[in-house]
Tab-separated table of C-alpha atoms in Angstrom:
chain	number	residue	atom	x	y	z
A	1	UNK	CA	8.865	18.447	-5.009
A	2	UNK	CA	7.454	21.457	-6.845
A	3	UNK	CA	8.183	22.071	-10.707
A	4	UNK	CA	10.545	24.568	-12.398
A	5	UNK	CA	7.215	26.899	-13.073
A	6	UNK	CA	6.182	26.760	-9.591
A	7	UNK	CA	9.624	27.753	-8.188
A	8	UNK	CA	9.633	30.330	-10.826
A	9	UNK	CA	5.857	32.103	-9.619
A	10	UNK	CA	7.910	31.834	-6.257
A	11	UNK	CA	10.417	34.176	-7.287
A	12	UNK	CA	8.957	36.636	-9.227
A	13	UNK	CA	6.358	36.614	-6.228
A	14	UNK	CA	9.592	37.559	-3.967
A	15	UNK	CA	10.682	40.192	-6.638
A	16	UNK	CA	7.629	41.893	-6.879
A	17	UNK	CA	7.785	42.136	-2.863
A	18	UNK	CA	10.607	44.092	-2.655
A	19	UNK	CA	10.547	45.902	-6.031
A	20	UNK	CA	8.949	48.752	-4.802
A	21	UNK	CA	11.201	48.936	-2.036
A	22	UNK	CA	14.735	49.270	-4.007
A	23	UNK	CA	13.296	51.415	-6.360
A	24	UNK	CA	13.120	53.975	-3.437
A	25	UNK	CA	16.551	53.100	-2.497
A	26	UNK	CA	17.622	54.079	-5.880
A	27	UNK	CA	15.681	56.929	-5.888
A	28	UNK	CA	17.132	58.209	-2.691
A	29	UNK	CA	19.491	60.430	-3.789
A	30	UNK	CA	16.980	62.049	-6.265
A	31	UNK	CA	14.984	62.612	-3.737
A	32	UNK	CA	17.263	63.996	-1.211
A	33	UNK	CA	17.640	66.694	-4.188
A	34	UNK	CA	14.017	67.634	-3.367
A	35	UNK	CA	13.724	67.097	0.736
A	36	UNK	CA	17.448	66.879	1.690
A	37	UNK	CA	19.429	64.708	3.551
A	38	UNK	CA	16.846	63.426	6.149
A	39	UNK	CA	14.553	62.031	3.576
A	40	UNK	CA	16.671	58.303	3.650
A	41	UNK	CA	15.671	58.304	7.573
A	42	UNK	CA	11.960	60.004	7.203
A	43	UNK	CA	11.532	56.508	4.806
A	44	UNK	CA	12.746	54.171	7.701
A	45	UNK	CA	10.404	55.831	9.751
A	46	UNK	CA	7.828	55.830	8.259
A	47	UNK	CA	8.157	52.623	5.986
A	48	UNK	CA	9.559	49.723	7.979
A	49	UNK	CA	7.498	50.596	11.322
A	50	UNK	CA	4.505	50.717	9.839
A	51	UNK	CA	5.463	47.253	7.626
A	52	UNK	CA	6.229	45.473	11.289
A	53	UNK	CA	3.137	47.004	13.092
A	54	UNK	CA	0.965	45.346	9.803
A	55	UNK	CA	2.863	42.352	10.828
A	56	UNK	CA	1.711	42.010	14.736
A	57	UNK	CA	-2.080	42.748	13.330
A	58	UNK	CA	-1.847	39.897	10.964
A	59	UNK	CA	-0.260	37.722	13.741
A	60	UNK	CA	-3.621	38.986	15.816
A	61	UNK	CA	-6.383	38.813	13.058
A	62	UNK	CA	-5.213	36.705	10.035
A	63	UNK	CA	-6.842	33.304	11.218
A	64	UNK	CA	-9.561	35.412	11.792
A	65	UNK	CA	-10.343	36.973	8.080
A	66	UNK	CA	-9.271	33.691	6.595
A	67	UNK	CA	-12.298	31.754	8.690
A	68	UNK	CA	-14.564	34.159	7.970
A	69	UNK	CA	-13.604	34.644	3.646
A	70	UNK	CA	-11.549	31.544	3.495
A	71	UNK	CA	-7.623	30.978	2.290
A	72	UNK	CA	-8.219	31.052	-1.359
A	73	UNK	CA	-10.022	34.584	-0.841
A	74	UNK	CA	-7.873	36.081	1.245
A	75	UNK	CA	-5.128	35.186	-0.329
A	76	UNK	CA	-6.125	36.415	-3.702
A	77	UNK	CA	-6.642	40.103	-1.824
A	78	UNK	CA	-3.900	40.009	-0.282
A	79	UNK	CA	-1.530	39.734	-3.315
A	80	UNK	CA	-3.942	41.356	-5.305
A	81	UNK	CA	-4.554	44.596	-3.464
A	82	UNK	CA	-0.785	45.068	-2.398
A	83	UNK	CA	0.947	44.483	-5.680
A	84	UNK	CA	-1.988	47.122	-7.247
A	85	UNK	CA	-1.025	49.575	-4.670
A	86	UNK	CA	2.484	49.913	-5.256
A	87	UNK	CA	2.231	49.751	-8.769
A	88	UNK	CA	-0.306	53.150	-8.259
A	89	UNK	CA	1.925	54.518	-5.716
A	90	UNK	CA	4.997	54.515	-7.725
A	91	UNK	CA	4.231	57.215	-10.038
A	92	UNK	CA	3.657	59.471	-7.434
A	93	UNK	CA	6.416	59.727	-5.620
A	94	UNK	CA	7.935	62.193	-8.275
A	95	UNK	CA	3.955	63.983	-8.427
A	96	UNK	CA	4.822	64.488	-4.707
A	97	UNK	CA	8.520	64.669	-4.749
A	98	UNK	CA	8.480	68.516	-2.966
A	99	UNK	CA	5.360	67.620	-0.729
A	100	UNK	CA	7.201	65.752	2.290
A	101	UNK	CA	3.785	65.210	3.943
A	102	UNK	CA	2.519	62.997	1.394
A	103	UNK	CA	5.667	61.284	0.972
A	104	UNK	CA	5.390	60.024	3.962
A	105	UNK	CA	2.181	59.364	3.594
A	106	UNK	CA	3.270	57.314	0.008
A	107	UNK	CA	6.081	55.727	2.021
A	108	UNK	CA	3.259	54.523	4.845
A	109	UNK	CA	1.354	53.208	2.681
A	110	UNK	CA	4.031	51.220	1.170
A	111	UNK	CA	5.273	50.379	4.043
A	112	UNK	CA	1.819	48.530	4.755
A	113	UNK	CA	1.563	47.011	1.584
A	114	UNK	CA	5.421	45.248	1.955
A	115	UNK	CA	4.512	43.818	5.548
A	116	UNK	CA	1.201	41.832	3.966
A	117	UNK	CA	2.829	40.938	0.938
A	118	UNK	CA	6.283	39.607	2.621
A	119	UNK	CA	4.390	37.903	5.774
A	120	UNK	CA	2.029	36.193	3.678
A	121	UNK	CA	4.249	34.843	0.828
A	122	UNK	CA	6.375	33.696	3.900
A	123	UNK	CA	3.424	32.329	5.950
A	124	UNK	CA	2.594	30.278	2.070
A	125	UNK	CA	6.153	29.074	1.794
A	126	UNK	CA	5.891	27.773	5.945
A	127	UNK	CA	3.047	25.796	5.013
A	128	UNK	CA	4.705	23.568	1.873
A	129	UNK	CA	7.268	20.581	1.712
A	130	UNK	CA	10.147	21.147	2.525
A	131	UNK	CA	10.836	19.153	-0.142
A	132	UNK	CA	9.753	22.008	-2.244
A	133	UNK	CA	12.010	24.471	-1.074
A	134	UNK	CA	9.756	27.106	-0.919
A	135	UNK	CA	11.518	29.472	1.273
A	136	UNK	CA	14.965	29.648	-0.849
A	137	UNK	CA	13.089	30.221	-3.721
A	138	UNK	CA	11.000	32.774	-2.429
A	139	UNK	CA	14.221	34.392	-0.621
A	140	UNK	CA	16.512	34.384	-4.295
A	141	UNK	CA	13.213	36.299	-5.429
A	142	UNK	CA	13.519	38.754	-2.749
A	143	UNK	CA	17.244	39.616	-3.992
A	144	UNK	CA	16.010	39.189	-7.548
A	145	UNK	CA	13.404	42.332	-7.108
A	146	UNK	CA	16.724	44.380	-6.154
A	147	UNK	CA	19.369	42.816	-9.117
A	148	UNK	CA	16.498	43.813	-11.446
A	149	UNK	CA	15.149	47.476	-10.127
A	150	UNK	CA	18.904	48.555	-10.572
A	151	UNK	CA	18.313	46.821	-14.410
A	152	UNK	CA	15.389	49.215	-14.612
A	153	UNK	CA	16.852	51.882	-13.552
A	154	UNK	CA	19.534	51.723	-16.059
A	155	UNK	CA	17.461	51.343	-18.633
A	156	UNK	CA	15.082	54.507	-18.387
A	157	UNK	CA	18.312	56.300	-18.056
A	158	UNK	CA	17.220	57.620	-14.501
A	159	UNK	CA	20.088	56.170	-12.388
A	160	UNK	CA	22.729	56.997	-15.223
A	161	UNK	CA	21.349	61.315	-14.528
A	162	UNK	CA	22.762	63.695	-11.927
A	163	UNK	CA	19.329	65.403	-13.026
A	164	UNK	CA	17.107	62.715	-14.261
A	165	UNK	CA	13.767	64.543	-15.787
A	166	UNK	CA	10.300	63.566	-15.895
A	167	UNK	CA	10.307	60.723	-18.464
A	168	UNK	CA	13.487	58.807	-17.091
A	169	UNK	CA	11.275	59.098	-13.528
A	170	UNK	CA	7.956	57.518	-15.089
A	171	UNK	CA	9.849	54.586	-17.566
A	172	UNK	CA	11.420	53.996	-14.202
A	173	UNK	CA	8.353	53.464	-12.314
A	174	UNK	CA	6.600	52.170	-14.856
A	175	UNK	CA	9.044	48.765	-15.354
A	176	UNK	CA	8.622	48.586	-11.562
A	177	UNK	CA	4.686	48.882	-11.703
A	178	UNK	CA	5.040	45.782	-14.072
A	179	UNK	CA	6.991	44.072	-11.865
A	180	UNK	CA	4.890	44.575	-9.267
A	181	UNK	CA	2.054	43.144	-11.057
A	182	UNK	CA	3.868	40.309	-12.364
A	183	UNK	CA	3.849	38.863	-8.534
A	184	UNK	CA	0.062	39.214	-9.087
A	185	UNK	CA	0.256	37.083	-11.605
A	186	UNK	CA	2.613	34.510	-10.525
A	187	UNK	CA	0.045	33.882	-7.532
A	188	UNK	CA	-2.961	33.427	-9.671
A	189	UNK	CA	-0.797	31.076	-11.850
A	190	UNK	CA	-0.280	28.922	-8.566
A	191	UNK	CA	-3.695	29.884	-7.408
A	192	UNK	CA	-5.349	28.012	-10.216
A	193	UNK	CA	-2.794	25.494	-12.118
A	194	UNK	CA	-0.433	24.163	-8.427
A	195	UNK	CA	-1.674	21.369	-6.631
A	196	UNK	CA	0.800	22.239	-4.035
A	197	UNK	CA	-0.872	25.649	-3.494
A	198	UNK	CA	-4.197	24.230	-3.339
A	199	UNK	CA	-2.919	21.940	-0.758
A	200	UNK	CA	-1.621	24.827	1.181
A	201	UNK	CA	-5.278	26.415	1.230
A	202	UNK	CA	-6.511	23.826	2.594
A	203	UNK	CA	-5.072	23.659	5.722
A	204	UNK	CA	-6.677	25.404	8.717
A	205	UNK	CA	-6.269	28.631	10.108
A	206	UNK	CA	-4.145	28.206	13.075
A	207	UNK	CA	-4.811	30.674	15.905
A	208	UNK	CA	-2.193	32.871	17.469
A	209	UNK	CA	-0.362	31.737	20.731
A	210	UNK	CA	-2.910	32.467	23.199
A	211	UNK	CA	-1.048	34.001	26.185
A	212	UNK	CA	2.611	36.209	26.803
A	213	UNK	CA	4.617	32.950	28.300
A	214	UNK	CA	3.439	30.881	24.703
A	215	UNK	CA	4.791	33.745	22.905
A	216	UNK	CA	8.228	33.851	24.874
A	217	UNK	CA	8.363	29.835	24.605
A	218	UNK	CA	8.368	30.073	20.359
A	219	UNK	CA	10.341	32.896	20.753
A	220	UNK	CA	13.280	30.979	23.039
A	221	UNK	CA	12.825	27.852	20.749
A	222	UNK	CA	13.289	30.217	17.679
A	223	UNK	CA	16.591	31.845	19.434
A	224	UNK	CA	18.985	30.594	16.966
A	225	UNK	CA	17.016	32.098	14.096
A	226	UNK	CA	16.817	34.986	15.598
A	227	UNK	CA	19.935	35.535	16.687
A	228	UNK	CA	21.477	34.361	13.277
A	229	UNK	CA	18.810	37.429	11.387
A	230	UNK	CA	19.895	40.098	13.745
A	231	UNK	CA	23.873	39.308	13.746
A	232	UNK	CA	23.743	38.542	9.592
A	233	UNK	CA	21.505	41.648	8.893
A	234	UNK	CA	22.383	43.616	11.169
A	235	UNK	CA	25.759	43.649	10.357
A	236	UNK	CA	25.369	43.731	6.303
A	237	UNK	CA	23.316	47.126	7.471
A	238	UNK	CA	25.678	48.960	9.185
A	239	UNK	CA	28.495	48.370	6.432
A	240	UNK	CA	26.128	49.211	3.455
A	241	UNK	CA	25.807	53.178	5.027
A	242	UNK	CA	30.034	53.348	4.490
A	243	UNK	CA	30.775	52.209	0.775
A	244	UNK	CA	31.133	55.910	0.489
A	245	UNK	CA	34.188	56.128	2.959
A	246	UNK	CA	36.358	53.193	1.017
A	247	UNK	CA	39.588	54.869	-0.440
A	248	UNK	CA	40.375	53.842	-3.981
A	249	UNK	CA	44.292	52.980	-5.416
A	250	UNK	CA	42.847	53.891	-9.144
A	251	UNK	CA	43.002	58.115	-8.507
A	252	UNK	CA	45.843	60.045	-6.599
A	253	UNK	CA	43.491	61.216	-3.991
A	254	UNK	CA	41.626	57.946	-2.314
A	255	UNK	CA	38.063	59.464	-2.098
A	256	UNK	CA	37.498	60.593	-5.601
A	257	UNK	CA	35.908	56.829	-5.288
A	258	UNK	CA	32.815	57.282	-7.094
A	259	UNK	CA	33.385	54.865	-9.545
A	260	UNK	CA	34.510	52.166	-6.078
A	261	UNK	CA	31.317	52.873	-4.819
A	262	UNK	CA	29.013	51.929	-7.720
A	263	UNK	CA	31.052	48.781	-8.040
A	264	UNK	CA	30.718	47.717	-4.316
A	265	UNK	CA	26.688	48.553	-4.756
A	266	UNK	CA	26.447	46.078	-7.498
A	267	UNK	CA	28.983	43.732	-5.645
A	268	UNK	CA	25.882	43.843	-2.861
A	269	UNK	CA	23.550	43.271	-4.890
A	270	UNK	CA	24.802	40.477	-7.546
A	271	UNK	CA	27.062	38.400	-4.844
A	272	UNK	CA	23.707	38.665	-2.393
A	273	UNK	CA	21.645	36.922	-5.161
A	274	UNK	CA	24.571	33.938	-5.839
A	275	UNK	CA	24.650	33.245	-2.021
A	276	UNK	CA	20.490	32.843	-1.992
A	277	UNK	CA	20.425	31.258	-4.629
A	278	UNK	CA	23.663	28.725	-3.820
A	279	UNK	CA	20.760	27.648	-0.720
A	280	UNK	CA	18.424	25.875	-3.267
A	281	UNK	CA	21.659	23.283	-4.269
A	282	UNK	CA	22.651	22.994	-0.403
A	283	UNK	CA	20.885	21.875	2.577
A	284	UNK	CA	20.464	23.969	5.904
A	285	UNK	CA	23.585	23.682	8.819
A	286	UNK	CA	22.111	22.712	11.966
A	287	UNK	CA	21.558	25.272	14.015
A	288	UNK	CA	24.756	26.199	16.532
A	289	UNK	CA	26.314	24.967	13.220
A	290	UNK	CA	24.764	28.211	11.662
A	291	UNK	CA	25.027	30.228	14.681
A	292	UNK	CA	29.030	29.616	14.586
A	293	UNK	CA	29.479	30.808	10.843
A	294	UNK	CA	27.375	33.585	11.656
A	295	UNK	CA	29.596	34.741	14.442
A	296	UNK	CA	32.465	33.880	12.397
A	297	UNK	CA	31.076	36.284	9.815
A	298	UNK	CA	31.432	38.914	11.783
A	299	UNK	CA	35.345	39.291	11.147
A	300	UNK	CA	34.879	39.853	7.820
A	301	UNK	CA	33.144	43.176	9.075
A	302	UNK	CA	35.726	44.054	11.540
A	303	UNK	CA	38.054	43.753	8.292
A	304	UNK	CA	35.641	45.981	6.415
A	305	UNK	CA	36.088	48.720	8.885
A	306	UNK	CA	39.553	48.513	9.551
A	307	UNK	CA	40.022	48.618	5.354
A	308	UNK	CA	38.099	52.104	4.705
A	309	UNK	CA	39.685	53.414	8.353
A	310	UNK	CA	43.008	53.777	6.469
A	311	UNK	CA	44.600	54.753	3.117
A	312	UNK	CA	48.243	52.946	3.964
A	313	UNK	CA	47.213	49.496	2.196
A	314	UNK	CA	44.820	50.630	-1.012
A	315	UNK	CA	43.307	47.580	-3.708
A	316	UNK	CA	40.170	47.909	-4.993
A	317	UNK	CA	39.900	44.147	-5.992
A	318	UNK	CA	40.828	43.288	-2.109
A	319	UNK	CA	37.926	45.515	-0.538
A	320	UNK	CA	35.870	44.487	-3.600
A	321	UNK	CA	36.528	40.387	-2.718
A	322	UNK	CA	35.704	41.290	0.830
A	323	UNK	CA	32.763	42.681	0.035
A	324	UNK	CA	31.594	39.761	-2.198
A	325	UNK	CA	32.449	36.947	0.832
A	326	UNK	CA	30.231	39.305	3.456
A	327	UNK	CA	27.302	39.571	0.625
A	328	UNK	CA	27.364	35.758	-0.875
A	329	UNK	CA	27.143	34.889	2.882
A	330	UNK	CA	24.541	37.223	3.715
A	331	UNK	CA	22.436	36.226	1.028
A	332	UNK	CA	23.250	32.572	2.449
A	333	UNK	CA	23.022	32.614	6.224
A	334	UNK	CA	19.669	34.671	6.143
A	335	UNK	CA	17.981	32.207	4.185
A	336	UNK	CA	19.082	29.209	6.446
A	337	UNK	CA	17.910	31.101	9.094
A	338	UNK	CA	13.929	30.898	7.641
A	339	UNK	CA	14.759	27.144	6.675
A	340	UNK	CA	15.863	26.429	9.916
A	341	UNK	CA	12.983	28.120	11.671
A	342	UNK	CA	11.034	26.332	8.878
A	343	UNK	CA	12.793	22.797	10.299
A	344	UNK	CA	11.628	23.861	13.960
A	345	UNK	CA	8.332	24.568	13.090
A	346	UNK	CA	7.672	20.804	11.426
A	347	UNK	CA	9.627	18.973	14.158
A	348	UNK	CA	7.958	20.575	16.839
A	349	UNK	CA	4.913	21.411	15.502
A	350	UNK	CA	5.111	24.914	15.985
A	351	UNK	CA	2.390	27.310	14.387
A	352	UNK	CA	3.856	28.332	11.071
A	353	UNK	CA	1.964	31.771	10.324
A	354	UNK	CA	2.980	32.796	13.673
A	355	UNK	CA	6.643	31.512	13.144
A	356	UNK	CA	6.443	33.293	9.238
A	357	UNK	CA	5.042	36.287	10.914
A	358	UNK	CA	7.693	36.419	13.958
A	359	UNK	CA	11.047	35.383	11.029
A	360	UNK	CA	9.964	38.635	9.636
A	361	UNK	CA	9.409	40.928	11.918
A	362	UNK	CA	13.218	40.264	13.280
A	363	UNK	CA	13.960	40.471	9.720
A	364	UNK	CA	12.869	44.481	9.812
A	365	UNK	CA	14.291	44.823	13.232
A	366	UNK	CA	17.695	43.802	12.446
A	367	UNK	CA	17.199	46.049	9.264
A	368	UNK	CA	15.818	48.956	11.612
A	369	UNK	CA	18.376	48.021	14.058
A	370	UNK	CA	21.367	48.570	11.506
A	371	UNK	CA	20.434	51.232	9.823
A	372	UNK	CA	20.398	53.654	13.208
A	373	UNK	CA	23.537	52.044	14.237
A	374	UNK	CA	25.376	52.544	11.009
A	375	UNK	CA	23.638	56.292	10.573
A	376	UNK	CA	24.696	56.514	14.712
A	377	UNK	CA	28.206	55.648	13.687
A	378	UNK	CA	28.576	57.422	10.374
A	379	UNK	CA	27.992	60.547	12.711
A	380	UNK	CA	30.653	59.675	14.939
A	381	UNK	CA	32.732	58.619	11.851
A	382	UNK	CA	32.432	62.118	9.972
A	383	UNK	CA	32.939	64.176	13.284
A	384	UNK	CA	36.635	62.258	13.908
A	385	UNK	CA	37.376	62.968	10.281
């Protein structure tokens, strides 16, 4: 298996992926200050499309660039030019924050940067042991880059302001840039000290599947991983947009709830990180195994809705211990899901960037695909109230 410091580079190499990424989150409603409501939406667009159409090119052209340069080069860009990118691009989001044209253009650009990063450090955790356990690792990182961006943002003071100025912005941005940079450096640790790694580099480019009816075959043998992404995802999606409609039983009127809704976002985010990481103790369900506790999940949302649709039956700590189940088994069931597509690819001998490329890009579309639902619903919802 790997050692403690090469687990470790895994997950600050998943942190650094999705740093950038909550630290927009967090700086939502800032921004919405500056561009209004739509700007949470204008970011999906522009961010998570762009990140799955990077995707499909690397699919297309990866084997190609790493023929040509070679693993240990490419790799070294890859990481390298990404995590410099949105450690640059940071800071201007608040240079920009009243231009929405180069938002977007910032949130593009981002956008591209997250798809290379996230397929390739997936693609890299594919290719080792599975006695390694790669893919957890890299997955509690993930979770890890959220748990400490909200850190962050406590500490410059910029989450804590209704009207956070200049300097809580930049110390902000700044303890994300290092973040970012950090993942740089994990990879160059593995790069030149893991034997594992250099393993890894040494295996050959593998080719995409070369026609439409190879694609849909990996596809259909992947079903239960993807199924198990969208339905998990998916669902965790579509409940984050309504923390704001839970009633709290600590004020006489139910939706003075601010204080409910900062403790369900660190609920997400803390109980999300405890079910990733409770993966690297426990081995993978088999798959209809997986399938069946995802569908079984799915209660727990009905439960969810059927909380915040009343104000009859009000405790905190019950919607609050709801929460926490639907999170720890997020964080959980979406990281079997890579380890089980991991455990397909090695039986059958599938080709692993295309099945790290392909775990992703459902990844994005269940996120995609949740989002417009619950922003669908949340219409719906404030029209009948």
């Amino acid at each position: 298996g790997s050692q403690s410091w090469e687990k470790a580079c895994l997950t600050i190499l998943g942190a650094s992926t999705t740093g950038p990424m909550y630290t927009v989150m967090y700086m939502s409603g800032w921004l919405k200050q500056h561009q209004g409501n739509s700007i949470v939406l204008e970011l999906f667009i522009t961010f998570y499309p762009l990140a799955l159409g990077i995707l499909l090119l690397q699919v297309c052209f990866d084997h190609i660039i790493d023929e040509i340069l070679g693993r240990w080069t490419c790799n070294m860009l890859r990481f390298g030019v990404t995590s410099i990118m949105n450690a640059l691009l940071l800071p201007l989001i608040y240079m920009y924050a009243n231009d929405t044209m180069s938002l977007w253009v910032i949130f593009a650009l981002m956008g591209f940067s997250h798809g290379v990063a996230l397929g390739s450090s997936f693609e890299l955790c594919l290719h080792m042991p599975r006695r390694c356990k790669g893919i957890e690792y890299l997955n509690v990182g993930l979770q890890v880059g959220g748990v400490a961006t909200g850190i962050f943002g406590v500490l410059s003071g910029f989450t804590l302001q209704e009207h956070p100025q200049s300097y809580h912005f930049y110390g902000f941005a700044l303890l994300t840039s290092m973040l970012c940079l950090s993942g740089f450096g994990a990879v160059m640790l593995l790069h030149f000290y893991s034997d594992i790694y250099a393993k890894v580099m040494k295996i050959q480019p593998e080719p995409p599947p070369a026609s439409l009816w190879e694609v849909l075959e990996l596809l259909y043998t992947l079903r239960v991983c993807i199924a198990a992404t969208l339905l998990t995802s998916g669902a965790t999606l579509l409940c984050n947009g309504f923390y704001t409609y839970a009633p709290t039983s600590r004020k006489i009127n139910p939706m003075d709830n601010s204080v409910l809704v900062v403790l369900l976002v660190y609920v997400n985010l803390c109980s999300d990180l405890i079910g990733r990481t409770v993966t690297t103790y426990f081995g993978c369900p088999s798959g209809m195994s997986l399938l069946k506790l995802v569908l079984g999940r799915q209660v727990l949302v009905v439960v969810f809705f059927i909380y915040i649709s009343q104000q009859k039956f009000l405790q905190d700590i019950f919607i609050l211990i709801v929460l926490h189940i639907l999170m720890v088994s997020h964080g959980m069931f979406t990281t079997w899901s890579f380890v089980h597509a991991n455990s397909l690819a090695t039986v059958k001998g599938l080709q692993r960037a295309f099945v790290s490329k392909m775990c992703v890009i459902i990844l994005f579309i269940a996120i995609l695909f949740g989002s417009l639902l619950g922003n669908a619903v949340e219409r719906i919802w404030f029209i009948s109230i």
